[in-house]
Amino acid sequence: MEAALFDMDGTLFDSEPLWDVSLADLAEMLGGTLSIETRRRVIGGNLRDTARIVQEDLGVEADVEESAAWLLERTRQLFALGVPWRPTAQAMVESVRQQGIPTALVTSSHRALVDEVLAQLDPGMFDTVVCGDEVTHPKPHPEAYLTATERLGVDPRNCVALEDSPRGIAAALAAGCLVVAVPEDGEALADGHGAVVVSLETVTVDRLISLLAARIG
């Protein structure tokens, strides 16, 4: 395994409940109530598309850029209060680093949000970070993952990506990575969307290496 590539929201960090709050607040600001179906639709999406989908769901005509900016700032405020790791995620990332395997954080979230998370971590947890507003084509396009592997100088076909959403899985698969899905709701990804679906608590360095070796071999 040449590198381990990690999504942020919902994969390593239990940030989706914070997004629940900011998205509900956005809907309220626009004069409506966020539906459960729309909340599911925007998981793993980029900020502008998320704001657009919320507006469409509410039947509201508003400036998408203004809604996206409002959502970004509200979410940043929540992130600044603290974003917890998902159970066992921190130990898993640290074990990858202890093996000398390069790491990357590859996220659809904007740099303003990512910096709030990174400020809560030990320096150097990730060798490179690719944010949603730093690529031309966000997930499900493979650009973010290809950017990360290029920066690390590794072959994406020899890398493992951990994801939790169909958009992220599609992006990592299109880049050529082996994708391991670690969703909080395993039933939501019952067919895997092309990824190996496992519980995050069962992920170890040896298991990731074995999964990659089985694919290559």
N, CA, C and O of each residue as an XYZ file, in Angstrom:
868
protein
N       0.849     -1.190      0.000
C       0.000      0.000      0.000
C       0.884      1.240      0.000
O       1.645      1.478      0.939
N       0.772      2.028     -1.072
C       1.632      3.200     -1.200
C       1.112      4.391     -0.404
O       1.895      5.249      0.002
N      -0.196      4.455     -0.177
C      -0.764      5.556      0.598
C      -2.173      5.193      1.036
O      -2.839      4.355      0.428
N      -2.610      5.848      2.112
C      -3.990      5.723      2.592
C      -4.642      7.090      2.458
O      -4.106      8.094      2.927
N      -5.798      7.119      1.817
C      -6.489      8.365      1.509
C      -7.825      8.375      2.245
O      -8.604      7.427      2.151
N      -8.076      9.443      2.969
C      -9.244      9.463      3.844
C     -10.194     10.620      3.523
O      -9.770     11.769      3.395
N     -11.474     10.299      3.395
C     -12.501     11.324      3.397
C     -12.615     11.860      4.828
O     -12.171     11.215      5.777
N     -13.209     13.037      4.970
C     -13.303     13.649      6.300
C     -14.673     13.460      6.935
O     -14.810     12.711      7.901
N     -15.687     14.133      6.400
C     -17.013     14.153      7.031
C     -17.686     12.788      6.972
O     -17.926     12.241      5.895
N     -17.985     12.248      8.153
C     -18.690     10.983      8.218
C     -17.810      9.755      8.082
O     -18.244      8.637      8.361
N     -16.561      9.965      7.649
C     -15.631      8.841      7.508
C     -14.703      8.792      8.711
O     -14.728      7.833      9.483
N     -13.882      9.829      8.871
C     -13.009      9.900     10.037
C     -13.654     10.656     11.189
O     -13.424     10.347     12.358
N     -14.466     11.650     10.843
C     -14.998     12.539     11.876
C     -16.525     12.502     11.911
O     -17.190     12.421     10.878
N     -17.049     12.564     13.113
C     -18.500     12.506     13.308
C     -19.080     13.914     13.146
O     -19.644     14.490     14.076
N     -18.922     14.436     11.947
C     -19.331     15.817     11.668
C     -20.714     15.910     11.037
O     -21.281     16.999     10.954
N     -21.261     14.797     10.596
C     -22.576     14.861      9.955
C     -23.657     15.446     10.880
O     -24.520     16.175     10.393
N     -23.648     15.159     12.195
C     -24.645     15.807     13.058
C     -24.520     17.327     13.068
O     -25.516     18.030     13.243
N     -23.302     17.838     12.882
C     -23.125     19.289     12.815
C     -23.695     19.833     11.508
O     -24.300     20.904     11.480
N     -23.494     19.079     10.425
C     -24.113     19.451      9.155
C     -25.636     19.388      9.261
O     -26.329     20.206      8.656
N     -26.162     18.430     10.020
C     -27.610     18.370     10.231
C     -28.117     19.707     10.769
O     -29.148     20.218     10.332
N     -27.379     20.255     11.716
C     -27.778     21.520     12.344
C     -27.692     22.672     11.354
O     -28.642     23.440     11.206
N     -26.552     22.794     10.674
C     -26.372     23.941      9.779
C     -27.316     23.883      8.579
O     -27.794     24.919      8.118
N     -27.587     22.691      8.075
C     -28.517     22.558      6.954
C     -29.948     22.870      7.379
O     -30.697     23.509      6.641
N     -30.319     22.418      8.566
C     -31.649     22.743      9.085
C     -31.769     24.250      9.298
O     -32.815     24.843      9.035
N     -30.691     24.859      9.774
C     -30.693     26.308      9.983
C     -30.803     27.048      8.647
O     -31.489     28.066      8.549
N     -30.123     26.530      7.623
C     -30.222     27.143      6.297
C     -31.662     27.081      5.791
O     -32.203     28.072      5.300
N     -32.266     25.913      5.917
C     -33.648     25.762      5.468
C     -34.573     26.723      6.212
O     -35.460     27.333      5.615
N     -34.360     26.848      7.506
C     -35.182     27.768      8.300
C     -34.954     29.212      7.860
O     -35.897     29.998      7.769
N     -33.695     29.553      7.588
C     -33.381     30.902      7.121
C     -34.074     31.207      5.796
O     -34.449     32.347      5.523
N     -34.237     30.163      4.975
C     -34.896     30.323      3.682
C     -36.412     30.228      3.792
O     -37.125     30.391      2.802
N     -36.899     29.963      5.000
C     -38.336     29.958      5.223
C     -39.000     28.606      5.137
O     -40.211     28.526      4.931
N     -38.225     27.527      5.293
C     -38.819     26.198      5.197
C     -38.212     25.220      6.178
O     -37.524     25.608      7.122
N     -38.475     23.946      5.943
C     -37.968     22.870      6.790
C     -37.281     21.830      5.914
O     -37.837     21.395      4.906
N     -36.090     21.439      6.295
C     -35.317     20.471      5.512
C     -35.948     19.084      5.620
O     -36.241     18.617      6.721
N     -36.156     18.429      4.481
C     -36.726     17.083      4.487
C     -35.622     16.050      4.703
O     -34.454     16.299      4.408
N     -36.008     14.904      5.216
C     -35.046     13.820      5.443
C     -34.436     13.367      4.123
O     -33.237     13.098      4.050
N     -35.255     13.283      3.084
C     -34.764     12.842      1.785
C     -33.721     13.801      1.226
O     -32.706     13.365      0.683
N     -33.963     15.097      1.353
C     -32.986     16.070      0.861
C     -31.697     15.998      1.662
O     -30.607     16.112      1.100
N     -31.813     15.810      2.963
C     -30.601     15.664      3.793
C     -29.767     14.496      3.293
O     -28.541     14.591      3.231
N     -30.412     13.405      2.940
C     -29.677     12.247      2.432
C     -29.036     12.549      1.085
O     -27.919     12.111      0.810
N     -29.745     13.299      0.246
C     -29.245     13.602     -1.100
C     -27.958     14.408     -1.078
O     -27.113     14.250     -1.959
N     -27.800     15.263     -0.092
C     -26.648     16.175     -0.107
C     -25.420     15.614      0.601
O     -24.376     16.268      0.613
N     -25.510     14.438      1.185
C     -24.348     13.860      1.868
C     -23.210     13.654      0.875
O     -23.389     13.041     -0.177
N     -22.049     14.171      1.225
C     -20.873     14.018      0.384
C     -20.791     15.002     -0.760
O     -19.856     14.955     -1.559
N     -21.766     15.896     -0.847
C     -21.791     16.840     -1.965
C     -20.991     18.100     -1.691
O     -20.593     18.363     -0.556
N     -20.758     18.878     -2.746
C     -20.048     20.143     -2.568
C     -21.028     21.212     -2.110
O     -22.244     21.051     -2.209
N     -20.470     22.303     -1.608
C     -21.267     23.322     -0.930
C     -22.301     23.965     -1.846
O     -23.454     24.137     -1.451
N     -21.903     24.319     -3.055
C     -22.824     25.013     -3.956
C     -23.986     24.104     -4.361
O     -25.141     24.528     -4.358
N     -23.674     22.855     -4.710
C     -24.738     21.927     -5.084
C     -25.674     21.673     -3.910
O     -26.884     21.529     -4.086
N     -25.098     21.619     -2.705
C     -25.918     21.405     -1.514
C     -26.912     22.543     -1.329
O     -28.095     22.308     -1.086
N     -26.427     23.780     -1.446
C     -27.315     24.930     -1.295
C     -28.395     24.930     -2.375
O     -29.557     25.237     -2.107
N     -27.997     24.583     -3.594
C     -28.961     24.551     -4.698
C     -30.050     23.506     -4.451
O     -31.232     23.779     -4.661
N     -29.651     22.309     -4.006
C     -30.616     21.238     -3.770
C     -31.577     21.617     -2.646
O     -32.775     21.350     -2.739
N     -31.062     22.234     -1.591
C     -31.931     22.667     -0.492
C     -32.952     23.678     -0.993
O     -34.134     23.587     -0.662
N     -32.499     24.643     -1.791
C     -33.417     25.654     -2.321
C     -34.490     25.026     -3.212
O     -35.666     25.381     -3.137
N     -34.055     24.079     -4.061
C     -35.014     23.412     -4.938
C     -36.031     22.622     -4.128
O     -37.218     22.617     -4.454
N     -35.574     21.957     -3.079
C     -36.472     21.167     -2.240
C     -37.525     22.053     -1.579
O     -38.678     21.654     -1.415
N     -37.108     23.261     -1.203
C     -38.026     24.174     -0.524
C     -38.871     24.980     -1.507
O     -39.823     25.652     -1.110
N     -38.516     24.909     -2.797
C     -39.219     25.716     -3.781
C     -38.923     27.191     -3.641
O     -39.769     28.040     -3.921
N     -37.698     27.491     -3.200
C     -37.304     28.873     -2.947
C     -36.378     29.361     -4.055
O     -35.449     28.660     -4.455
N     -36.637     30.559     -4.541
C     -35.727     31.195     -5.494
C     -34.863     32.188     -4.731
O     -35.338     33.226     -4.270
N     -33.582     31.846     -4.608
C     -32.640     32.696     -3.884
C     -31.288     32.572     -4.547
O     -31.073     31.685     -5.373
N     -30.381     33.454     -4.192
C     -29.034     33.415     -4.745
C     -28.287     32.214     -4.163
O     -28.062     32.144     -2.955
N     -27.910     31.284     -5.017
C     -27.250     30.062     -4.554
C     -25.923     30.380     -3.881
O     -25.575     29.779     -2.865
N     -25.187     31.321     -4.446
C     -23.886     31.665     -3.868
C     -24.053     32.234     -2.460
O     -23.267     31.928     -1.564
N     -25.080     33.063     -2.270
C     -25.315     33.632     -0.941
C     -25.720     32.535      0.051
O     -25.285     32.540      1.203
N     -26.546     31.609     -0.400
C     -26.949     30.507      0.480
C     -25.754     29.629      0.837
O     -25.609     29.196      1.980
N     -24.900     29.373     -0.154
C     -23.709     28.557      0.090
C     -22.771     29.243      1.073
O     -22.214     28.593      1.957
N     -22.595     30.547      0.924
C     -21.729     31.296      1.833
C     -22.298     31.297      3.249
O     -21.554     31.180      4.223
N     -23.616     31.427      3.360
C     -24.267     31.401      4.673
C     -24.068     30.037      5.325
O     -23.750     29.949      6.511
N     -24.254     28.976      4.545
C     -24.096     27.618      5.060
C     -22.654     27.354      5.489
O     -22.412     26.718      6.514
N     -21.704     27.842      4.702
C     -20.289     27.664      5.040
C     -19.967     28.312      6.380
O     -19.332     27.692      7.233
N     -20.394     29.537      6.568
C     -20.079     30.243      7.807
C     -20.779     29.611      9.007
O     -20.187     29.498     10.080
N     -22.027     29.202      8.837
C     -22.736     28.564      9.963
C     -22.065     27.248     10.336
O     -21.925     26.934     11.518
N     -21.653     26.484      9.341
C     -20.985     25.215      9.621
C     -19.617     25.455     10.252
O     -19.209     24.719     11.151
N     -18.913     26.474      9.787
C     -17.606     26.796     10.369
C     -17.743     27.123     11.857
O     -16.919     26.705     12.670
N     -18.777     27.864     12.200
C     -19.007     28.195     13.608
C     -19.193     26.931     14.442
O     -18.668     26.828     15.550
N     -19.936     25.982     13.908
C     -20.172     24.729     14.626
C     -18.900     23.895     14.719
O     -18.613     23.315     15.766
N     -18.140     23.833     13.632
C     -16.893     23.077     13.629
C     -15.899     23.649     14.640
O     -15.149     22.905     15.271
N     -15.899     24.960     14.786
C     -14.952     25.604     15.702
C     -15.179     25.186     17.147
O     -14.277     25.291     17.977
N     -16.390     24.709     17.449
C     -16.696     24.266     18.805
C     -16.139     22.874     19.095
O     -16.105     22.439     20.246
N     -15.700     22.172     18.034
C     -15.122     20.841     18.202
C     -15.799     19.808     17.323
O     -17.024     19.702     17.287
N     -14.977     19.049     16.616
C     -15.484     17.990     15.741
C     -14.886     16.673     16.222
O     -13.675     16.482     16.111
N     -15.691     15.767     16.750
C     -15.147     14.527     17.311
C     -14.765     13.509     16.238
O     -15.365     13.458     15.164
N     -13.760     12.708     16.551
C     -13.422     11.566     15.710
C     -14.549     10.542     15.792
O     -15.252     10.461     16.798
N     -14.714      9.767     14.730
C     -15.544      8.579     14.827
C     -14.795      7.533     15.659
O     -13.565      7.546     15.692
N     -15.508      6.640     16.322
C     -14.856      5.631     17.163
C     -13.781      4.864     16.402
O     -14.023      4.379     15.296
N     -12.613      4.758     16.986
C     -11.412      4.031     16.502
C     -10.722      4.721     15.334
O      -9.654      4.271     14.920
N     -11.289      5.799     14.782
C     -10.703      6.417     13.589
C      -9.323      6.997     13.856
O      -8.401      6.802     13.064
N      -9.179      7.703     14.960
C      -7.889      8.320     15.252
C      -6.796      7.267     15.422
O      -5.696      7.421     14.889
N      -7.090      6.209     16.155
C      -6.101      5.153     16.357
C      -5.737      4.484     15.039
O      -4.587      4.101     14.823
N      -6.724      4.345     14.163
C      -6.465      3.722     12.866
C      -5.550      4.582     12.012
O      -4.616      4.064     11.400
N      -5.796      5.877     11.957
C      -4.931      6.774     11.180
C      -3.524      6.793     11.771
O      -2.535      6.766     11.039
N      -3.443      6.840     13.081
C      -2.127      6.853     13.728
C      -1.358      5.564     13.453
O      -0.138      5.593     13.292
N      -2.057      4.443     13.398
C      -1.380      3.170     13.116
C      -0.865      3.133     11.684
O       0.188      2.555     11.416
N      -1.606      3.751     10.760
C      -1.139      3.851      9.379
C       0.153      4.664      9.327
O       1.109      4.284      8.649
N       0.173      5.771     10.041
C       1.357      6.625     10.051
C       2.546      5.911     10.697
O       3.683      6.068     10.253
N       2.283      5.138     11.732
C       3.363      4.413     12.407
C       4.029      3.390     11.500
O       5.192      3.036     11.690
N       3.274      2.921     10.509
C       3.826      1.986      9.536
C       4.607      2.702      8.434
O       5.166      2.062      7.543
N       4.642      4.029      8.502
C       5.374      4.798      7.505
C       4.628      4.971      6.191
O       5.229      5.306      5.170
N       3.323      4.743      6.216
C       2.507      4.862      5.006
C       1.995      6.297      4.887
O       1.390      6.805      5.831
N       2.221      6.962      3.758
C       1.736      8.337      3.585
C       0.211      8.415      3.708
O      -0.504      7.468      3.378
N      -0.262      9.552      4.184
C      -1.695      9.755      4.374
C      -2.144     11.050      3.700
O      -1.388     12.017      3.602
N      -3.393     11.042      3.240
C      -3.987     12.244      2.664
C      -5.420     12.378      3.155
O      -6.129     11.387      3.328
N      -5.831     13.615      3.376
C      -7.228     13.919      3.672
C      -7.819     14.487      2.392
O      -7.342     15.496      1.873
N      -8.865     13.831      1.885
C      -9.451     14.213      0.597
C     -10.945     14.456      0.834
O     -11.714     13.511      1.010
N     -11.340     15.712      0.836
C     -12.677     16.058      1.291
C     -13.393     17.025      0.365
O     -12.757     17.811     -0.337
N     -14.707     16.964      0.365
C     -15.511     17.934     -0.376
C     -15.697     19.230      0.402
O     -16.132     20.236     -0.157
N     -15.371     19.209      1.681
C     -15.524     20.404      2.495
C     -14.534     21.482      2.090
O     -13.443     21.183      1.603
N     -14.916     22.732      2.292
C     -14.051     23.856      1.955
C     -12.912     23.999      2.963
O     -12.989     23.507      4.089
N     -11.868     24.676      2.534
C     -10.680     24.853      3.364
C     -11.029     25.511      4.707
O     -10.427     25.176      5.727
N     -11.982     26.434      4.719
C     -12.341     27.107      5.967
C     -12.826     26.111      7.021
O     -12.565     26.289      8.211
N     -13.528     25.068      6.588
C     -14.002     24.039      7.515
C     -12.882     23.075      7.881
O     -12.738     22.686      9.040
N     -12.097     22.696      6.887
C     -11.013     21.744      7.113
C      -9.993     22.310      8.092
O      -9.483     21.587      8.948
N      -9.698     23.592      7.970
C      -8.737     24.211      8.880
C      -9.228     24.191     10.317
O      -8.427     24.079     11.245
N     -10.544     24.299     10.513
C     -11.081     24.201     11.870
C     -10.843     22.812     12.452
O     -10.553     22.673     13.640
N     -10.966     21.787     11.614
C     -10.716     20.420     12.067
C      -9.230     20.197     12.313
O      -8.845     19.651     13.347
N      -8.395     20.616     11.368
C      -6.949     20.403     11.500
C      -6.392     21.093     12.735
O      -5.442     20.603     13.345
N      -6.969     22.214     13.103
C      -6.497     22.946     14.279
C      -6.709     22.157     15.567
O      -6.088     22.447     16.589
N      -7.586     21.161     15.512
C      -7.887     20.339     16.683
C      -7.047     19.057     16.731
O      -7.183     18.255     17.655
N      -6.172     18.867     15.723
C      -5.382     17.644     15.622
C      -3.906     17.918     15.859
O      -3.460     19.065     15.836
N      -3.158     16.849     16.087
C      -1.711     16.973     16.153
C      -1.183     17.381     14.783
O      -1.678     16.892     13.767
N      -0.199     18.259     14.732
C       0.361     18.670     13.432
C       0.921     17.467     12.668
O       1.475     16.544     13.265
N       0.773     17.491     11.362
C       1.357     16.437     10.542
C       0.577     15.144     10.495
O       1.109     14.117     10.073
N      -0.686     15.172     10.923
C      -1.501     13.956     10.880
C      -1.662     13.456      9.439
O      -1.723     12.253      9.182
N      -1.729     14.419      8.506
C      -1.883     14.072      7.087
C      -0.754     14.710      6.277
O      -0.391     15.866      6.494
N      -0.212     13.939      5.347
C       0.897     14.440      4.540
C       0.440     15.454      3.503
O       1.212     16.324      3.101
N      -0.794     15.349      3.075
C      -1.372     16.351      2.177
C      -2.868     16.405      2.414
O      -3.478     15.437      2.868
N      -3.450     17.560      2.097
C      -4.888     17.776      2.287
C      -5.450     18.405      1.018
O      -4.940     19.420      0.544
N      -6.497     17.803      0.474
C      -7.162     18.336     -0.714
C      -8.603     18.669     -0.333
O      -9.360     17.802      0.102
N      -8.969     19.941     -0.505
C     -10.288     20.417     -0.101
C     -11.194     20.635     -1.311
O     -10.728     20.747     -2.445
N     -12.483     20.690     -1.045
C     -13.447     20.789     -2.126
C     -13.357     22.059     -2.944
O     -13.681     22.059     -4.132
N     -12.914     23.154     -2.314
C     -12.795     24.406     -3.050
C     -11.417     24.599     -3.652
O     -11.079     25.687     -4.117
N     -10.616     23.529     -3.643
C      -9.266     23.602     -4.210
C      -9.135     22.760     -5.481
O      -8.041     22.596     -6.019
N     -10.255     22.233     -5.946
C     -10.265     21.474     -7.194
C     -11.310     22.078     -8.125
O     -12.251     22.734     -7.678
N     -11.135     21.850     -9.412
C     -12.089     22.359    -10.400
C     -13.354     21.518    -10.421
O     -14.463     22.034    -10.565
N     -13.163     20.196    -10.273
C     -14.288     19.263    -10.348
C     -14.384     18.491     -9.026
O     -13.531     17.649     -8.746
N     -15.406     18.765     -8.214
C     -15.547     18.067     -6.927
C     -16.015     16.627     -7.107
O     -16.378     16.214     -8.208
N     -16.003     15.873     -6.018
C     -16.546     14.520     -6.030
C     -17.980     14.576     -6.543
O     -18.726     15.479     -6.164
N     -18.388     13.633     -7.398
C     -17.825     12.311     -7.697
C     -16.744     12.286     -8.780
O     -16.317     11.205     -9.185
N     -16.296     13.437     -9.254
C     -15.174     13.465    -10.187
C     -13.912     13.025     -9.443
O     -13.773     13.319     -8.256
N     -12.989     12.325    -10.113
C     -11.793     11.812     -9.433
C     -10.701     12.838     -9.175
O      -9.671     12.494     -8.595
N     -10.896     14.102     -9.591
C      -9.802     15.075     -9.504
C      -9.175     15.186     -8.118
O      -7.952     15.251     -7.997
N      -9.998     15.210     -7.078
C      -9.457     15.383     -5.731
C      -8.524     14.231     -5.356
O      -7.455     14.457     -4.789
N      -8.922     13.010     -5.669
C      -8.071     11.860     -5.348
C      -6.829     11.815     -6.227
O      -5.745     11.468     -5.758
N      -6.983     12.162     -7.488
C      -5.819     12.192     -8.375
C      -4.839     13.287     -7.950
O      -3.625     13.117     -8.066
N      -5.365     14.403     -7.459
C      -4.506     15.474     -6.958
C      -3.716     15.002     -5.749
O      -2.518     15.268     -5.640
N      -4.386     14.302     -4.839
C      -3.713     13.808     -3.632
C      -2.608     12.815     -3.971
O      -1.503     12.905     -3.436
N      -2.904     11.871     -4.858
C      -1.885     10.871     -5.188
C      -0.731     11.490     -5.968
O       0.417     11.065     -5.831
N      -1.036     12.486     -6.779
C       0.045     13.168     -7.497
C       0.966     13.905     -6.532
O       2.187     13.866     -6.680
N       0.387     14.566     -5.561
C       1.198     15.271     -4.562
C       2.074     14.306     -3.770
O       3.216     14.619     -3.435
N       1.522     13.128     -3.474
C       2.271     12.138     -2.701
C       3.261     11.360     -3.560
O       4.138     10.676     -3.033
N       3.123     11.463     -4.883
C       4.013     10.732     -5.786
C       3.756      9.243     -5.783
O       4.692      8.446     -5.854
N       2.474      8.857     -5.699
C       2.122      7.440     -5.628
C       1.148      7.094     -6.747
O       0.524      7.974     -7.339
N       1.027      5.801     -7.026
C       0.096      5.295     -8.019
C      -1.250      5.046     -7.337
O      -1.316      4.248     -6.402
N      -2.320      5.706     -7.776
C      -3.619      5.504     -7.106
C      -4.072      4.052     -7.087
O      -4.833      3.653     -6.206
N      -3.613      3.259     -8.045
C      -4.004      1.850     -8.077
C      -3.389      1.066     -6.924
O      -3.829     -0.041     -6.613
N      -2.377      1.642     -6.296
C      -1.740      0.996     -5.153
C      -2.104      1.688     -3.843
O      -1.392      1.565     -2.847
N      -3.223      2.420     -3.854
C      -3.672      3.154     -2.668
C      -5.057      2.682     -2.241
O      -5.842      2.173     -3.040
N      -5.323      2.868     -0.962
C      -6.644      2.561     -0.413
C      -7.305      3.867      0.000
O      -6.691      4.698      0.669
N      -8.560      4.044     -0.401
C      -9.338      5.216     -0.016
C     -10.473      4.784      0.894
O     -11.187      3.829      0.589
N     -10.642      5.478      2.003
C     -11.762      5.217      2.914
C     -12.807      6.299      2.720
O     -12.509      7.491      2.790
N     -14.039      5.867      2.474
C     -15.138      6.780      2.170
C     -16.415      6.321      2.883
O     -16.479      5.226      3.443
N     -17.425      7.192      2.844
C     -18.696      6.819      3.462
C     -19.902      7.158      2.606
O     -21.026      6.848      3.002
N     -19.715      7.786      1.439
C     -20.864      8.200      0.632
C     -20.707      7.750     -0.811
O     -19.582      7.565     -1.277
N     -21.812      7.569     -1.529
C     -21.725      7.176     -2.941
C     -20.893      8.136     -3.786
O     -20.150      7.695     -4.663
N     -21.006      9.450     -3.537
C     -20.214     10.407     -4.309
C     -18.714     10.190     -4.087
O     -17.929     10.162     -5.035
N     -18.345     10.041     -2.837
C     -16.928      9.845     -2.532
C     -16.400      8.529     -3.067
O     -15.283      8.457     -3.580
N     -17.208      7.491     -2.944
C     -16.813      6.183     -3.461
C     -16.591      6.264     -4.962
O     -15.597      5.754     -5.478
N     -17.521      6.908     -5.664
C     -17.397      7.040     -7.121
C     -16.129      7.788     -7.497
O     -15.455      7.424     -8.461
N     -15.799      8.828     -6.747
C     -14.590      9.612     -7.038
C     -13.331      8.777     -6.878
O     -12.456      8.790     -7.743
N     -13.240      8.049     -5.770
C     -12.047      7.249     -5.507
C     -11.926      6.084     -6.481
O     -10.824      5.753     -6.917
N     -13.048      5.459     -6.824
C     -13.022      4.372     -7.797
C     -12.568      4.878     -9.162
O     -11.770      4.228     -9.836
N     -13.079      6.039     -9.565
C     -12.707      6.601    -10.861
C     -11.226      6.960    -10.911
O     -10.617      6.969    -11.981
N     -10.653      7.256     -9.746
C      -9.213      7.557     -9.685
C      -8.368      6.291     -9.753
O      -7.162      6.356     -9.992
N      -9.007      5.132     -9.541
C      -8.290      3.871     -9.612
C      -7.950      3.256     -8.270
O      -7.275      2.228     -8.214
N      -8.409      3.871     -7.183
C      -8.085      3.373     -5.845
C      -8.934      2.158     -5.473
O     -10.016      1.942     -6.019
N      -8.417      1.376     -4.535
C      -9.261      0.403     -3.848
C     -10.062      1.189     -2.822
O      -9.486      1.927     -2.023
N     -11.374      1.041     -2.833
C     -12.208      1.828     -1.935
C     -12.808      0.949     -0.843
O     -13.440     -0.072     -1.114
N     -12.595      1.371      0.378
C     -13.185      0.708      1.536
C     -14.211      1.671      2.120
O     -13.868      2.775      2.543
N     -15.468      1.247      2.140
C     -16.544      2.084      2.650
C     -16.787      1.773      4.120
O     -16.936      0.616      4.512
N     -16.824      2.831      4.924
C     -17.017      2.666      6.367
C     -18.182      3.538      6.838
O     -18.006      4.367      7.731
N     -19.369      3.365      6.252
C     -20.503      4.223      6.604
C     -21.017      3.932      8.006
O     -20.926      2.809      8.503
N     -21.561      4.980      8.633
C     -22.202      4.772      9.937
C     -23.433      3.891      9.783
O     -23.753      3.088     10.660
N     -24.119      4.053      8.657
C     -25.291      3.235      8.360
C     -24.923      2.266      7.241
O     -25.003      2.608      6.062
N     -24.519      1.058      7.620
C     -24.088      0.082      6.632
C     -25.174     -0.282      5.649
O     -24.884     -0.610      4.499
N     -26.438     -0.230      6.086
C     -27.541     -0.590      5.200
C     -27.684      0.406      4.055
O     -28.201      0.067      2.991
N     -27.221      1.644      4.280
C     -27.328      2.667      3.244
C     -26.414      2.371      2.068
O     -26.621      2.881      0.967
N     -25.395      1.542      2.305
C     -24.464      1.158      1.251
C     -24.426     -0.357      1.136
O     -23.357     -0.958      1.028
N     -25.585     -0.954      1.160
C     -25.670     -2.410      1.174
C     -24.978     -3.044     -0.018
O     -24.373     -4.108      0.111
N     -25.059     -2.390     -1.205
C     -24.440     -2.991     -2.382
C     -22.998     -2.534     -2.573
O     -22.310     -3.003     -3.480
N     -22.542     -1.624     -1.725
C     -21.148     -1.197     -1.762
C     -20.833     -0.159     -2.812
O     -19.813      0.524     -2.712
N     -21.690     -0.018     -3.831
C     -21.419      0.945     -4.909
C     -20.023      0.737     -5.500
O     -19.392      1.683     -5.971
N     -19.551     -0.505     -5.470
C     -18.230     -0.797     -6.009
C     -17.127     -0.816     -4.973
O     -15.967     -1.064     -5.301
N     -17.478     -0.555     -3.721
C     -16.490     -0.546     -2.640
C     -16.656     -1.778     -1.754
O     -17.675     -2.466     -1.799
N     -15.635     -2.035     -0.958
C     -15.713     -3.069      0.072
C     -16.301     -2.404      1.311
O     -15.704     -1.469      1.844
N     -17.440     -2.858      1.774
C     -18.107     -2.236      2.920
C     -17.742     -2.987      4.197
O     -17.959     -4.194      4.313
N     -17.184     -2.250      5.146
C     -16.792     -2.849      6.424
C     -17.155     -1.881      7.552
O     -17.486     -0.720      7.313
N     -17.086     -2.383      8.770
C     -17.258     -1.525      9.935
C     -15.934     -0.824     10.232
O     -14.875     -1.450     10.187
N     -15.991      0.457     10.533
C     -14.765      1.210     10.813
C     -13.967      0.575     11.943
O     -12.736      0.584     11.929
N     -14.680      0.023     12.920
C     -14.003     -0.581     14.070
C     -13.152     -1.781     13.686
O     -12.279     -2.188     14.453
N     -13.395     -2.363     12.498
C     -12.637     -3.549     12.080
C     -11.470     -3.209     11.153
O     -10.733     -4.100     10.729
N     -11.302     -1.921     10.838
C     -10.245     -1.530      9.905
C      -8.901     -1.476     10.612
O      -8.740     -0.774     11.611
N      -7.932     -2.228     10.083
C      -6.552     -2.191     10.558
C      -5.642     -2.022      9.358
O      -6.060     -2.216      8.216
N      -4.405     -1.661      9.621
C      -3.436     -1.523      8.531
C      -3.289     -2.848      7.797
O      -3.298     -2.887      6.567
N      -3.156     -3.923      8.546
C      -2.980     -5.234      7.913
C      -4.175     -5.591      7.038
O      -4.008     -6.171      5.965
N      -5.372     -5.249      7.489
C      -6.552     -5.571      6.689
C      -6.568     -4.760      5.393
O      -6.906     -5.290      4.335
N      -6.207     -3.496      5.471
C      -6.166     -2.669      4.261
C      -5.133     -3.206      3.274
O      -5.383     -3.265      2.070
N      -3.984     -3.593      3.790
C      -2.931     -4.145      2.932
C      -3.394     -5.445      2.289
O      -3.126     -5.696      1.114
N      -4.087     -6.265      3.062
C      -4.573     -7.544      2.541
C      -5.626     -7.342      1.458
O      -5.614     -8.035      0.441
N      -6.529     -6.401      1.673
C      -7.557     -6.118      0.670
C      -6.931     -5.634     -0.634
O      -7.351     -6.029     -1.722
N      -5.936     -4.786     -0.511
C      -5.275     -4.275     -1.719
C      -4.507     -5.385     -2.419
O      -4.535     -5.489     -3.645
N      -3.828     -6.207     -1.645
C      -3.059     -7.308     -2.232
C      -3.977     -8.286     -2.955
O      -3.620     -8.817     -4.007
N      -5.173     -8.527     -2.384
C      -6.119     -9.449     -3.016
C      -6.604     -8.893     -4.342
O      -6.815     -9.649     -5.290
N      -6.781     -7.599     -4.420
C      -7.220     -7.007     -5.677
C      -6.119     -7.063     -6.721
O      -6.361     -7.428     -7.872
N      -4.913     -6.704     -6.319
C      -3.790     -6.700     -7.252
C      -3.416     -8.113     -7.678
O      -3.109     -8.376     -8.840
N      -3.451     -9.030     -6.682
C      -3.024    -10.388     -6.939
C      -4.004    -11.162     -7.790
O      -3.771    -12.333     -8.089
